[in-house]
mmCIF file of C-alpha atoms (C1' of nucleotides) in Angstrom:
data_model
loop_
_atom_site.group_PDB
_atom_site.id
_atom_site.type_symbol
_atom_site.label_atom_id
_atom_site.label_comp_id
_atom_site.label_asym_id
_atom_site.label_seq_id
_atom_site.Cartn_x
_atom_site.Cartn_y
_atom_site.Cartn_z
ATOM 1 C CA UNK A 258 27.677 35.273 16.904
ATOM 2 C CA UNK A 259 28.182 35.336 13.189
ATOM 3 C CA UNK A 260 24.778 37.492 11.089
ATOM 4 C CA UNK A 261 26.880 39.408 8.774
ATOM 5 C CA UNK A 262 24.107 38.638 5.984
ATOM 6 C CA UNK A 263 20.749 40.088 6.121
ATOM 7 C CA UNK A 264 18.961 42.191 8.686
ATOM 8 C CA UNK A 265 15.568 41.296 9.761
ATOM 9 C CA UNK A 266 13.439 37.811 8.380
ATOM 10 C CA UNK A 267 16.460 35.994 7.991
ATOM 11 C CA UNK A 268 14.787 32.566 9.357
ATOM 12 C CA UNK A 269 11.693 32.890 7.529
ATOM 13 C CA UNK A 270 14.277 33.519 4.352
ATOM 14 C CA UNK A 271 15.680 30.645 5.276
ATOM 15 C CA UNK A 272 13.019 28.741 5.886
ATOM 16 C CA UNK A 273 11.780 29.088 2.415
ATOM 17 C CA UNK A 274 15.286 28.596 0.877
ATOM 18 C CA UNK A 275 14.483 24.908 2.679
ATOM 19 C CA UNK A 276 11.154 24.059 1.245
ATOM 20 C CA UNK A 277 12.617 25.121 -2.655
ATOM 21 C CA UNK A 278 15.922 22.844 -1.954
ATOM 22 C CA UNK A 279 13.949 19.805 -0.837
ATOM 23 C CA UNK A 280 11.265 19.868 -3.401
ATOM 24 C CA UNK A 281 14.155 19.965 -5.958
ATOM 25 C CA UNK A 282 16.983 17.542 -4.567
ATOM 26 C CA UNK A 283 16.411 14.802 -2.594
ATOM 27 C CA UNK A 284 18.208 15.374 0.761
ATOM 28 C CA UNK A 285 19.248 12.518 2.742
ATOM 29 C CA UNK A 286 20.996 14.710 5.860
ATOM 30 C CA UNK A 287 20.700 17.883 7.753
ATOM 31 C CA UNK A 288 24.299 18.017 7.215
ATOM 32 C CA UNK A 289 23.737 17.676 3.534
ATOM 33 C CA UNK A 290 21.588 20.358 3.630
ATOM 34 C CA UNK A 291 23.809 22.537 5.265
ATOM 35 C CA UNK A 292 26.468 22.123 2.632
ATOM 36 C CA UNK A 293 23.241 22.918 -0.294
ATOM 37 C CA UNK A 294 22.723 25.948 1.675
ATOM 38 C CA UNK A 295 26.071 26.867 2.074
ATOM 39 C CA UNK A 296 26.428 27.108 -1.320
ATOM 40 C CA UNK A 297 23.613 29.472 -1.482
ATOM 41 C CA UNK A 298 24.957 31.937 0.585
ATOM 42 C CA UNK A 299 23.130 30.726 3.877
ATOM 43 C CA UNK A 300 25.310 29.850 6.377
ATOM 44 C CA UNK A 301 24.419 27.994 9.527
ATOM 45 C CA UNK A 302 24.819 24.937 11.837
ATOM 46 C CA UNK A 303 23.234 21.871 11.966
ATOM 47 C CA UNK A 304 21.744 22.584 15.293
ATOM 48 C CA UNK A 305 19.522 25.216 13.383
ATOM 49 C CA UNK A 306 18.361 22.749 10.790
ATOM 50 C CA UNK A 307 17.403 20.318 13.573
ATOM 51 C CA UNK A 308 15.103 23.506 14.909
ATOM 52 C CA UNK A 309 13.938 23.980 11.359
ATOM 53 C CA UNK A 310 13.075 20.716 10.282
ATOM 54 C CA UNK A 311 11.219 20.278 13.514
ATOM 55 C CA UNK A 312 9.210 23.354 12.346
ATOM 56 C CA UNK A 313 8.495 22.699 8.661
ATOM 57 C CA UNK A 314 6.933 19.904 10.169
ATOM 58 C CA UNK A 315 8.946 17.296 7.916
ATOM 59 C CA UNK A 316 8.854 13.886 7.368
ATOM 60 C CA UNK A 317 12.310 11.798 6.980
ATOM 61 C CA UNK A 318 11.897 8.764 4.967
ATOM 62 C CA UNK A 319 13.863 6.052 2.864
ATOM 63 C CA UNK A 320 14.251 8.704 0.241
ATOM 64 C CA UNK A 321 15.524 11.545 2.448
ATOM 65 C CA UNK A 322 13.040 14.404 3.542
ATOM 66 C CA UNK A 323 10.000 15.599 2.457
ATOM 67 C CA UNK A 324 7.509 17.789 3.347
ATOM 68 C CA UNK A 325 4.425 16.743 5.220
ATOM 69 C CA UNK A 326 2.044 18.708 2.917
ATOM 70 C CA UNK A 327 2.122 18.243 -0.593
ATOM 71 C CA UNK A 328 4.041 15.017 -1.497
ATOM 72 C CA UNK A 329 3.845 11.699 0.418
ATOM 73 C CA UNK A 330 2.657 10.523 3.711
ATOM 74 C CA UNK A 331 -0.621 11.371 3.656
ATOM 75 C CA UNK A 332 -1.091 8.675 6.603
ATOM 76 C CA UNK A 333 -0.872 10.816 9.634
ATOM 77 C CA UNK A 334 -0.687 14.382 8.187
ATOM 78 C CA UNK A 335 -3.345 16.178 9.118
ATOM 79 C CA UNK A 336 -4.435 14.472 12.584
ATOM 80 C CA UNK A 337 -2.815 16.488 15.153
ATOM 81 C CA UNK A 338 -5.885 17.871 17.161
ATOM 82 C CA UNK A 339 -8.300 14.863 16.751
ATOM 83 C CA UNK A 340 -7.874 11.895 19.202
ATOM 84 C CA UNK A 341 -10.136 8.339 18.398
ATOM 85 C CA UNK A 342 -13.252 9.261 19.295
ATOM 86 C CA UNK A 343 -14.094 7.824 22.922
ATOM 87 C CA UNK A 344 -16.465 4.587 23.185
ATOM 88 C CA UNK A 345 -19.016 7.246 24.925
ATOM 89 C CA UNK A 346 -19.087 9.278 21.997
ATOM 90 C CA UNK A 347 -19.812 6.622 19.367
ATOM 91 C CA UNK A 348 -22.392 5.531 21.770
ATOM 92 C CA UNK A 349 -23.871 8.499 22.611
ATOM 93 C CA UNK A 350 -23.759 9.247 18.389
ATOM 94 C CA UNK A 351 -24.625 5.593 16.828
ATOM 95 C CA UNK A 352 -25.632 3.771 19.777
ATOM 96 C CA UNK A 353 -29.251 2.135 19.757
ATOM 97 C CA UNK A 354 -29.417 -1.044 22.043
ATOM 98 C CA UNK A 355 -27.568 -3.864 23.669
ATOM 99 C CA UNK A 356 -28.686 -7.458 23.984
ATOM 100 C CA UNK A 357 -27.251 -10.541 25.429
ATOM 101 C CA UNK A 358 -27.033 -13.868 23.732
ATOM 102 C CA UNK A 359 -25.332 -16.131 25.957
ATOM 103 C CA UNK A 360 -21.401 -15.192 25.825
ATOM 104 C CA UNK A 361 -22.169 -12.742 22.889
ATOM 105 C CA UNK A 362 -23.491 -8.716 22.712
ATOM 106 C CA UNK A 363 -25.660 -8.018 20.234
ATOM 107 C CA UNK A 364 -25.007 -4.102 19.758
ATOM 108 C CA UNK A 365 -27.901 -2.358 17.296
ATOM 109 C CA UNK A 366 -26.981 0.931 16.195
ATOM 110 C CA UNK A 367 -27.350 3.811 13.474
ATOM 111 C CA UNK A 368 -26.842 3.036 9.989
ATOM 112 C CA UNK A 369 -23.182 2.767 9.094
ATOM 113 C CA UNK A 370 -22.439 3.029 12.573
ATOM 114 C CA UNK A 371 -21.455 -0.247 13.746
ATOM 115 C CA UNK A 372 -17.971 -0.076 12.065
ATOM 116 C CA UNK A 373 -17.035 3.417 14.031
ATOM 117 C CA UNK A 374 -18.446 1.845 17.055
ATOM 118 C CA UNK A 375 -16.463 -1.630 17.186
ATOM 119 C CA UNK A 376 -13.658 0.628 16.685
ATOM 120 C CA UNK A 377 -14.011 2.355 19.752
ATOM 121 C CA UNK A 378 -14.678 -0.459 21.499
ATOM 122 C CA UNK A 379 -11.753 -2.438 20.481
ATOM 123 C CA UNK A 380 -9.421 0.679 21.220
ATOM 124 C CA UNK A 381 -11.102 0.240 24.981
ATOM 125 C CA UNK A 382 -9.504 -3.101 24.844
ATOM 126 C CA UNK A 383 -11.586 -4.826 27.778
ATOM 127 C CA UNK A 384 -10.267 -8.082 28.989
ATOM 128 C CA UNK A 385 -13.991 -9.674 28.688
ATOM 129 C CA UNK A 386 -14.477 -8.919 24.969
ATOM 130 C CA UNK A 387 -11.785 -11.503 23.016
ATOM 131 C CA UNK A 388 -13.244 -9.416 19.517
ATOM 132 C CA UNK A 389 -15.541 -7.551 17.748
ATOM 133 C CA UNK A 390 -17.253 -8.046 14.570
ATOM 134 C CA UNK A 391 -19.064 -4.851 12.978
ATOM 135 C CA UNK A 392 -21.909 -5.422 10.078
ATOM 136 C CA UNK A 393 -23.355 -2.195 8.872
ATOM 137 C CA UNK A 394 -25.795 -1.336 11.806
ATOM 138 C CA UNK A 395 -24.934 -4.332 14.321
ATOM 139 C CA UNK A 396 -21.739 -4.860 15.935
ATOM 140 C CA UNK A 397 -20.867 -8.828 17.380
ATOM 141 C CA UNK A 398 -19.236 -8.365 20.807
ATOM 142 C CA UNK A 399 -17.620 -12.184 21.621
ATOM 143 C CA UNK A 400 -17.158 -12.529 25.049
ATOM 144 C CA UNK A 401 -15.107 -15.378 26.660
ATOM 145 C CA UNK A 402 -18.722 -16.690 28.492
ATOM 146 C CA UNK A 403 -21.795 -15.655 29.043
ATOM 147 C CA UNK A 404 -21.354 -14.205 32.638
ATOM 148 C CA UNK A 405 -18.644 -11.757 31.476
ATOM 149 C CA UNK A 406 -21.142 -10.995 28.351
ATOM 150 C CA UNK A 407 -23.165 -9.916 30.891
ATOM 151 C CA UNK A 408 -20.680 -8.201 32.722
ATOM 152 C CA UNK A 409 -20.101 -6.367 29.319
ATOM 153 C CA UNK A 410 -23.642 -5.688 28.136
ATOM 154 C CA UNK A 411 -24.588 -4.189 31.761
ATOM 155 C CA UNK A 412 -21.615 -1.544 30.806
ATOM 156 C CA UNK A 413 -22.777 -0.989 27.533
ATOM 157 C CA UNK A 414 -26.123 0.156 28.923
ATOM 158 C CA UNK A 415 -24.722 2.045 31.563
ATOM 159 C CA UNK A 416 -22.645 3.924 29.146
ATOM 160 C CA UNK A 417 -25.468 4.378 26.713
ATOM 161 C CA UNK A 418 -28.204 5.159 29.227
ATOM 162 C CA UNK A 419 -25.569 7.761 30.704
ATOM 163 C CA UNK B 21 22.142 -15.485 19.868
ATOM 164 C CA UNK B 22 19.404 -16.019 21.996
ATOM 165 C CA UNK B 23 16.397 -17.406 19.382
ATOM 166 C CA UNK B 24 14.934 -19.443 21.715
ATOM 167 C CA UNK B 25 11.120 -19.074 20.586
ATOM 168 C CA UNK B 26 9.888 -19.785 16.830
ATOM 169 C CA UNK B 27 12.441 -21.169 13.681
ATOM 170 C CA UNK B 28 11.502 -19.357 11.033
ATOM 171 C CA UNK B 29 8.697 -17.064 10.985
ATOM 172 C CA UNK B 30 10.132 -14.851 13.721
ATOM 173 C CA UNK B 31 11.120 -12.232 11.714
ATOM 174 C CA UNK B 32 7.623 -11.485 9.764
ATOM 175 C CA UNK B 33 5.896 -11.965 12.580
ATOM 176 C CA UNK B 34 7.554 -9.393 14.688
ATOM 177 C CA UNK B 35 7.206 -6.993 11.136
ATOM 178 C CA UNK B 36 3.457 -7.676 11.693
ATOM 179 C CA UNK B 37 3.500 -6.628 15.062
ATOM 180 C CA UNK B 38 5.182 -3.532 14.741
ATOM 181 C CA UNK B 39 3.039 -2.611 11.765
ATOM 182 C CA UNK B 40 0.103 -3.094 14.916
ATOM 183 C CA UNK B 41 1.812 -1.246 17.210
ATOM 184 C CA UNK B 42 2.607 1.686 14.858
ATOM 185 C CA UNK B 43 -0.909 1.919 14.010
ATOM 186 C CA UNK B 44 -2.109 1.802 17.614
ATOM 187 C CA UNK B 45 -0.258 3.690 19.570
ATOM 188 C CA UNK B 46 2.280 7.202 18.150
ATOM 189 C CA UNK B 47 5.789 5.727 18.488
ATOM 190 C CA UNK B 48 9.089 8.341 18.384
ATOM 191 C CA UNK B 49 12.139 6.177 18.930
ATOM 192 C CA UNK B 50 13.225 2.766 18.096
ATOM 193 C CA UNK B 51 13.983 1.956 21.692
ATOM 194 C CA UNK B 52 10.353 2.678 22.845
ATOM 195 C CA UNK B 53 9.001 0.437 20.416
ATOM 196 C CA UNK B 54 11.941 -2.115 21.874
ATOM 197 C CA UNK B 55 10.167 -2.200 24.866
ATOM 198 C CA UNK B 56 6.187 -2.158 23.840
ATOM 199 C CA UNK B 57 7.566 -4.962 22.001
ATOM 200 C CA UNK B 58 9.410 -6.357 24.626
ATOM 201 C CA UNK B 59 5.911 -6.283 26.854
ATOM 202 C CA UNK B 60 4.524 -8.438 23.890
ATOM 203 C CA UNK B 61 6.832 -11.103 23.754
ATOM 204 C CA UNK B 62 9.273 -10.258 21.558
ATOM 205 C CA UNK B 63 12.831 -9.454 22.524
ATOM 206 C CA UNK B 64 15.095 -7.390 20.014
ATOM 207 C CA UNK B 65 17.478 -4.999 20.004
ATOM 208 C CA UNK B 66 17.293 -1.521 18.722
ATOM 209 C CA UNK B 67 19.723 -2.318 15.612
ATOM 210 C CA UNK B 68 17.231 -5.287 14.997
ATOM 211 C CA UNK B 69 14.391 -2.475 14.746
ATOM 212 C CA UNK B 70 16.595 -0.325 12.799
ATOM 213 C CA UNK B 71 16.695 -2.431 9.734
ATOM 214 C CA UNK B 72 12.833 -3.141 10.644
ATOM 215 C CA UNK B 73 12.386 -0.026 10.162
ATOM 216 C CA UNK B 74 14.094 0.531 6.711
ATOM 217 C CA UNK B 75 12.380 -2.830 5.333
ATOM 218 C CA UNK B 76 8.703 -1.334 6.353
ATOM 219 C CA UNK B 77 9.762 2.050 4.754
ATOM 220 C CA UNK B 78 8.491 4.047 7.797
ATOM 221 C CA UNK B 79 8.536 7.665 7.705
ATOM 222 C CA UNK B 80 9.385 9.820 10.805
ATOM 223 C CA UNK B 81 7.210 12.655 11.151
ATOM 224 C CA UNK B 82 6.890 15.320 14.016
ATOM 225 C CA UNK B 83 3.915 12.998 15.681
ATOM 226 C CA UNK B 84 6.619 9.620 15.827
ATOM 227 C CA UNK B 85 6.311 7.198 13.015
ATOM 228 C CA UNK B 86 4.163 6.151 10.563
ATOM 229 C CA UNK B 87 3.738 3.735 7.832
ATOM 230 C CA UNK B 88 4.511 4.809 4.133
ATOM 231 C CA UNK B 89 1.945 3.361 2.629
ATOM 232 C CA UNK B 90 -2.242 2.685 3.508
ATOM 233 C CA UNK B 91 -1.074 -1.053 4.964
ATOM 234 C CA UNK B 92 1.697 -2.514 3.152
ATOM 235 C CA UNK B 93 1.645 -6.361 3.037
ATOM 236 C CA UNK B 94 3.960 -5.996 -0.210
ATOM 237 C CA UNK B 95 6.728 -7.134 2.234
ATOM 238 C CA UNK B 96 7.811 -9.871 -0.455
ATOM 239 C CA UNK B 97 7.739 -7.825 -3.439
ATOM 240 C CA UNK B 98 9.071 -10.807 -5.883
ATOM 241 C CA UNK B 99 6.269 -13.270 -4.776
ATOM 242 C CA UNK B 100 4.457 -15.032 -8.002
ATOM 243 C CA UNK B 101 2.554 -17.786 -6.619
ATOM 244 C CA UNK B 102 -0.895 -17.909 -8.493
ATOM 245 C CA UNK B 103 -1.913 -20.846 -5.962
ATOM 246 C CA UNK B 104 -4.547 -19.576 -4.239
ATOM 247 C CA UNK B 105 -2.488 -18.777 -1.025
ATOM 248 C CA UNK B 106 -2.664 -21.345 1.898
ATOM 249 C CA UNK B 107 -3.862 -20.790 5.668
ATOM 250 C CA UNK B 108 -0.137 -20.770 6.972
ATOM 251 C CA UNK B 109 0.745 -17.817 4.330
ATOM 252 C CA UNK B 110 -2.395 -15.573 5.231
ATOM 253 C CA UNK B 111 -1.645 -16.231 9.098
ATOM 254 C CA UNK B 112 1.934 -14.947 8.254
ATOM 255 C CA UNK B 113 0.836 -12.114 6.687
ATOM 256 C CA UNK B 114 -2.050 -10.510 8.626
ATOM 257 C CA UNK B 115 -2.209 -13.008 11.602
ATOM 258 C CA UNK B 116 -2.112 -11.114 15.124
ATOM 259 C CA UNK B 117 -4.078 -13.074 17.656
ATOM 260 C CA UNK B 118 -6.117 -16.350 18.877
ATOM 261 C CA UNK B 119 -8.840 -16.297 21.779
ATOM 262 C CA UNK B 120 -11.090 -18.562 21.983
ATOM 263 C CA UNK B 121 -14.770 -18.354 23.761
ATOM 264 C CA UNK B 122 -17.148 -21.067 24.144
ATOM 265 C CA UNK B 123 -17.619 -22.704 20.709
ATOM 266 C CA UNK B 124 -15.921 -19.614 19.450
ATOM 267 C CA UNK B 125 -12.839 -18.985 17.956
ATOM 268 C CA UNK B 126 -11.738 -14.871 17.733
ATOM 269 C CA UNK B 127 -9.191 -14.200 15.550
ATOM 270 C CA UNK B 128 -7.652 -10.814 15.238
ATOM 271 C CA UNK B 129 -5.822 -9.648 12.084
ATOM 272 C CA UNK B 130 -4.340 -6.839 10.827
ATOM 273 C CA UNK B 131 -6.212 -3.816 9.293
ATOM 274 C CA UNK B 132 -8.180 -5.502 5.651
ATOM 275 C CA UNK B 133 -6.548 -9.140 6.983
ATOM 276 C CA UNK B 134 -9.961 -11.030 8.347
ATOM 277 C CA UNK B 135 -11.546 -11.148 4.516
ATOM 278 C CA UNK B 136 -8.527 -12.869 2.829
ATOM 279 C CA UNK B 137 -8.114 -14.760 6.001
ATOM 280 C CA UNK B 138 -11.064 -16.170 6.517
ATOM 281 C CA UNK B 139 -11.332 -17.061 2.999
ATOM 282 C CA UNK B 140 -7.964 -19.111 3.331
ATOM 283 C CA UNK B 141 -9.464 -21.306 5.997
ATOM 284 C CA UNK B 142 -12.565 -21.905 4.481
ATOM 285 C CA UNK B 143 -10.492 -23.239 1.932
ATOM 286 C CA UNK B 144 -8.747 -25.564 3.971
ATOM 287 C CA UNK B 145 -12.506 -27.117 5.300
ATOM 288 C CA UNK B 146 -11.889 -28.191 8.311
ATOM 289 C CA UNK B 147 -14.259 -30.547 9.514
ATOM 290 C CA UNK B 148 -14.400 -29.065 13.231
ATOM 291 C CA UNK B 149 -15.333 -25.636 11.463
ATOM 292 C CA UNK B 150 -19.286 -24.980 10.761
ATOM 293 C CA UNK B 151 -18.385 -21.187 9.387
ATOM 294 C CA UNK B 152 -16.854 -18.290 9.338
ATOM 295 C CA UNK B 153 -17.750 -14.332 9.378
ATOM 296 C CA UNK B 154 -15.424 -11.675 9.048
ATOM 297 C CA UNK B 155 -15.081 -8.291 9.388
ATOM 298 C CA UNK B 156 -12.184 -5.641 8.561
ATOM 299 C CA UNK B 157 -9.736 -7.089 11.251
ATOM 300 C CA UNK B 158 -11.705 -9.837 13.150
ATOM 301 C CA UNK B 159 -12.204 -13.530 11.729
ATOM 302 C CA UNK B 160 -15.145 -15.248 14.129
ATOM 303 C CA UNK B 161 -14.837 -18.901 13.334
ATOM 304 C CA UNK B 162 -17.744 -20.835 14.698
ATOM 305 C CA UNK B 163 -16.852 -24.369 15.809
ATOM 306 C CA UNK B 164 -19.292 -27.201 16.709
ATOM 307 C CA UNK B 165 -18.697 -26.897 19.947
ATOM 308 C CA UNK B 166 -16.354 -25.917 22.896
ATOM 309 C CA UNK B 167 -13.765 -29.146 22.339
ATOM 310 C CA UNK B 168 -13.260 -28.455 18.997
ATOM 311 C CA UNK B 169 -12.663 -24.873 19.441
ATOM 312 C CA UNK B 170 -9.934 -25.200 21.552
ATOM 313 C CA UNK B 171 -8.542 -27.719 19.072
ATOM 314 C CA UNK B 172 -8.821 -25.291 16.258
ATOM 315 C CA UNK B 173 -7.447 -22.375 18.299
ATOM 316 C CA UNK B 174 -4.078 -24.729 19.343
ATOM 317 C CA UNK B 175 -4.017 -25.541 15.279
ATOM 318 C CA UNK B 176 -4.112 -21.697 14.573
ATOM 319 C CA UNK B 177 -1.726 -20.684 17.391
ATOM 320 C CA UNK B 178 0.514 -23.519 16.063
ATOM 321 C CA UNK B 179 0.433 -22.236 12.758
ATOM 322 C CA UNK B 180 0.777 -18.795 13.810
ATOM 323 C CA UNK B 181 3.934 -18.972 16.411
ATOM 324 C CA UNK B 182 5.752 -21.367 13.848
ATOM 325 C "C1'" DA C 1128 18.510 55.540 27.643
ATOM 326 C "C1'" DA C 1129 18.158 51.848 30.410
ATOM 327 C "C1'" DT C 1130 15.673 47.661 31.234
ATOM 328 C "C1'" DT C 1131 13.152 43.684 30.302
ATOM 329 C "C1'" DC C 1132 11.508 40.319 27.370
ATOM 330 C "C1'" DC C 1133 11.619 37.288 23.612
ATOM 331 C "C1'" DA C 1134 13.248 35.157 19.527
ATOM 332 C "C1'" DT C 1135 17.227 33.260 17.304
ATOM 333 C "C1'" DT C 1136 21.499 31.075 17.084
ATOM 334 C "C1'" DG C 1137 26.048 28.569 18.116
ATOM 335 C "C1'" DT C 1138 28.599 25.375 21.003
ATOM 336 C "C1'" DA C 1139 28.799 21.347 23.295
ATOM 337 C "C1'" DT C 1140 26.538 17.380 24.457
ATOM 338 C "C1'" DA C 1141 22.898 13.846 24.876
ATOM 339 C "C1'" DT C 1142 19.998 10.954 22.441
ATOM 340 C "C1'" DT C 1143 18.663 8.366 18.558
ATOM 341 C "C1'" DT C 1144 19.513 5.854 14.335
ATOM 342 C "C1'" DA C 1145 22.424 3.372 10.940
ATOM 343 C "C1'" DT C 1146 26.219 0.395 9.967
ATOM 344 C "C1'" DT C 1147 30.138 -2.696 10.546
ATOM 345 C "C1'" DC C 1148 31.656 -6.941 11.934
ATOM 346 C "C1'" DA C 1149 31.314 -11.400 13.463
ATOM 347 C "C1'" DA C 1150 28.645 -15.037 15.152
ATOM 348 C "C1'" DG C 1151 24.634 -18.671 14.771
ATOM 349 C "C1'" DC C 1152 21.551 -21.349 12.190
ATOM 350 C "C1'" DG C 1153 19.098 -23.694 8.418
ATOM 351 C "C1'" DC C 1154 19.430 -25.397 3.847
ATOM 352 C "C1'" DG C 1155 21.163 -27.568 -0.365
ATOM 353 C "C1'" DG C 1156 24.836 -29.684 -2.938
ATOM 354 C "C1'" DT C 1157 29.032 -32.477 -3.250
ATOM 355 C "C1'" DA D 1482 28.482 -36.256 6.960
ATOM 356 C "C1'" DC D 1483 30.854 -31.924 5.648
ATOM 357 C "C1'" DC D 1484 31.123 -27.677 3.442
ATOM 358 C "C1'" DG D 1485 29.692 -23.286 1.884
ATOM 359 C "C1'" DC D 1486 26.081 -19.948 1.132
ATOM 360 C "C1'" DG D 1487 22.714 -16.756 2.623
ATOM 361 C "C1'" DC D 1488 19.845 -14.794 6.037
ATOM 362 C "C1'" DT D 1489 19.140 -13.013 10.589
ATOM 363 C "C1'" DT D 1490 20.795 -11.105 14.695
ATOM 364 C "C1'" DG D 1491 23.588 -8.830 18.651
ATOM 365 C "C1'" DA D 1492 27.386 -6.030 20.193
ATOM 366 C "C1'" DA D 1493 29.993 -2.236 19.328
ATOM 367 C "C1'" DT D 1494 30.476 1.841 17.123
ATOM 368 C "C1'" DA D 1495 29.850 5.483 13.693
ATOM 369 C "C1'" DA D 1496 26.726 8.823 11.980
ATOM 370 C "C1'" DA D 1497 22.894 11.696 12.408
ATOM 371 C "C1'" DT D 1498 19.632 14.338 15.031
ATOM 372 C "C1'" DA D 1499 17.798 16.735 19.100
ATOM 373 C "C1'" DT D 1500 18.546 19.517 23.151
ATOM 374 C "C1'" DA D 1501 20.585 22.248 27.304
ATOM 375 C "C1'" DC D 1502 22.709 26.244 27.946
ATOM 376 C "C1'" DA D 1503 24.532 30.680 27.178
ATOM 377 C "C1'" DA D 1504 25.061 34.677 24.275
ATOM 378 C "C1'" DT D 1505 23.367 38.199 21.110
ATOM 379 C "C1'" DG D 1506 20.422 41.541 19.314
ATOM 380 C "C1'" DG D 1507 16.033 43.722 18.398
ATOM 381 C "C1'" DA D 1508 11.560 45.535 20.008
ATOM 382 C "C1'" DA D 1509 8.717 47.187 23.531
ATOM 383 C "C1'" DT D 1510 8.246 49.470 27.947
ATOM 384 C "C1'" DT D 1511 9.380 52.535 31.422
#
DNA sequence: AATTCCATTGTATATTTATTCAAGCGCGGT
DNA sequence: ACCGCGCTTGAATAAATATACAATGGAATT
C-alpha cells in the first residue's frame, strides 16, 4: 500500500483538508474531490472518500456537498437519537380526559398540548380514526361511526389510565 | 407506457406523495421509495424518481433523504395568478386523502395545507357544506348529513385523482 | 520480540443514481 | 383532420457511490 506522505494523523489531516475544500468550491463528485485533493498533495481513492463522506456526516444536494452543520439542511440535522415521541408519552405528559360524542373523541388535555398529542396519534395511524383535528388544549378524533369511536375512546382511557 | 390511471395531474400528485412519505418515514434509496410508493398506488420506475428527486431538490444525508426546504410547495416557481386560487389548485397542491364518517368528511393534507385548503372550499360554497374547521394538516368538513357527505367526498376524490 | 488487535486503505465489485434515447400522449395551429 | 411541439415516462446504460475483502502497519500486551 502506497503512505509515502505523512506518518501518524494522516486521516484526520485529511479529513480537515475536506471540510476547507467544500466550504470553498462547490463539489459535485467524490471523484472531483479526489482530483482537488490530488492537487494538494493528498492522494487517495475514491473508496476512501466514500468512507469519509459517510463520516463528516455530509449532505449531497443539487449543488454538490455540503456539510450537515453549518450551511443548509437544517431539516433533519440534529435528530439522530430522538424518535416521535410514543402516543403513551404524550398521554401520559398532556393527556387529561376522553369523551365520546357519537362517532367523534373529544380528547381534553394540557395547554398547548393537543397539537403534540394529535401528532402522536396520527403517527399510530389506527384504522378507526379517518383524522384528527388539534385546537390548543382539545384534540377532535373523527371516527368512521360511533361504535368504533367507542372502540377508540375505550383505548384512549386504557392508555391514559395505564 | 402504461398510464392507465389519472390524465394529467399524475405527476404532482405523486410529487405530493413523496414529499408525505419523505416526511413520514427515513427513506435511503430511490428504489425503496419505488416500492412504499408502489404499496400506495402509484407505479414508477426508479429513473421516474430520479428526476423526482432533482425537481424536489432533496438532499441525501447519512439518515436517507430529506427535503431542502421547511415544505416546499414552490414546485411552479413562475406561477402569477392573483385569482384567489380555486379548490382543484389547492387539492393539487397539498391534497393527500378523503374519508368520510357519518356526516363527516376528513380530509388530510400536507403539513400547513388544511388552512389554505379549507379556505378554497369555503370559497366555492357548496350548498351540501354547513362548515369547515381546520387544523395544520386535517380539513373536517361538516356536511348536512350522511348522503351528502358521501357526495362531497366522491366530488373531492374526483377532483383529487384527476 | 513475537503476537494480537484494531484502524486504515486499496482493489474489485455491488448497489444506487443520473442520463440518453425513443416512445406515447395531449394540445394548439395550419 | 394532420402536423409538430413539448412534456412525461420507461428501458437501457453510464456514472457515481458504497461495500466486501484482503493487506498493511502501528500500538498494546505478553
Amino acid at each position: 500500500m502506497l503512505c509515502r506522505k505523512g506518518k501518524r494523523t494522516m486521516k484526520t489531516q485529511r479529513l480537515n483538508v475536506i471540510r476547507e475544500v467544500l466550504t470553498g468550491t462547490p463539489v459535485t463528485s467524490q471523484d472531483e474531490l479526489r482530483r482537488k485533493l490530488r492537487r494538494r498533495g493528498i492522494h487517495v481513492t475514491q473508496a476512501t472518500l466514500s468512507r469519509d463522506m459517510h463520516e463528516l456526516q455530509l449532505f449531497k444536494g443539487p449543488h454538490g456537498y455540503s456539510l450537515a452543520n453549518g450551511n443548509g439542511t437544517k431539516t433533519s440535522a440534529a435528530e439522530e437519537d430522538d424518535q416521535p415521541p410514543t402516543l403513551a408519552e404524550m398521554l401520559d405528559s398532556f393527556g387529561l380526559r376522553v369523551k365520546q360524542a357519537m362517532n367523534q373523541v373529544v380528547l381534553g388535555t394540557l395547554k398547548g398540548g393537543a397539537q403534540p398529542v394529535a401528532a402522536a396519534l396520527d403517527r399510530e395511524d389506527w384504522p378507526e380514526v379517518a383524522g384528527t383535528i388539534a385546537g390548543d388544549d382539545t384534540v377532535l378524533v373523527i371516527c368512521t361511526d360511533a361504535r368504533q369511536a367507542g372502540e377508540v375512546a375505550a383505548r384512549l382511557r386504557t392508555i391514559l389510565q395505564g
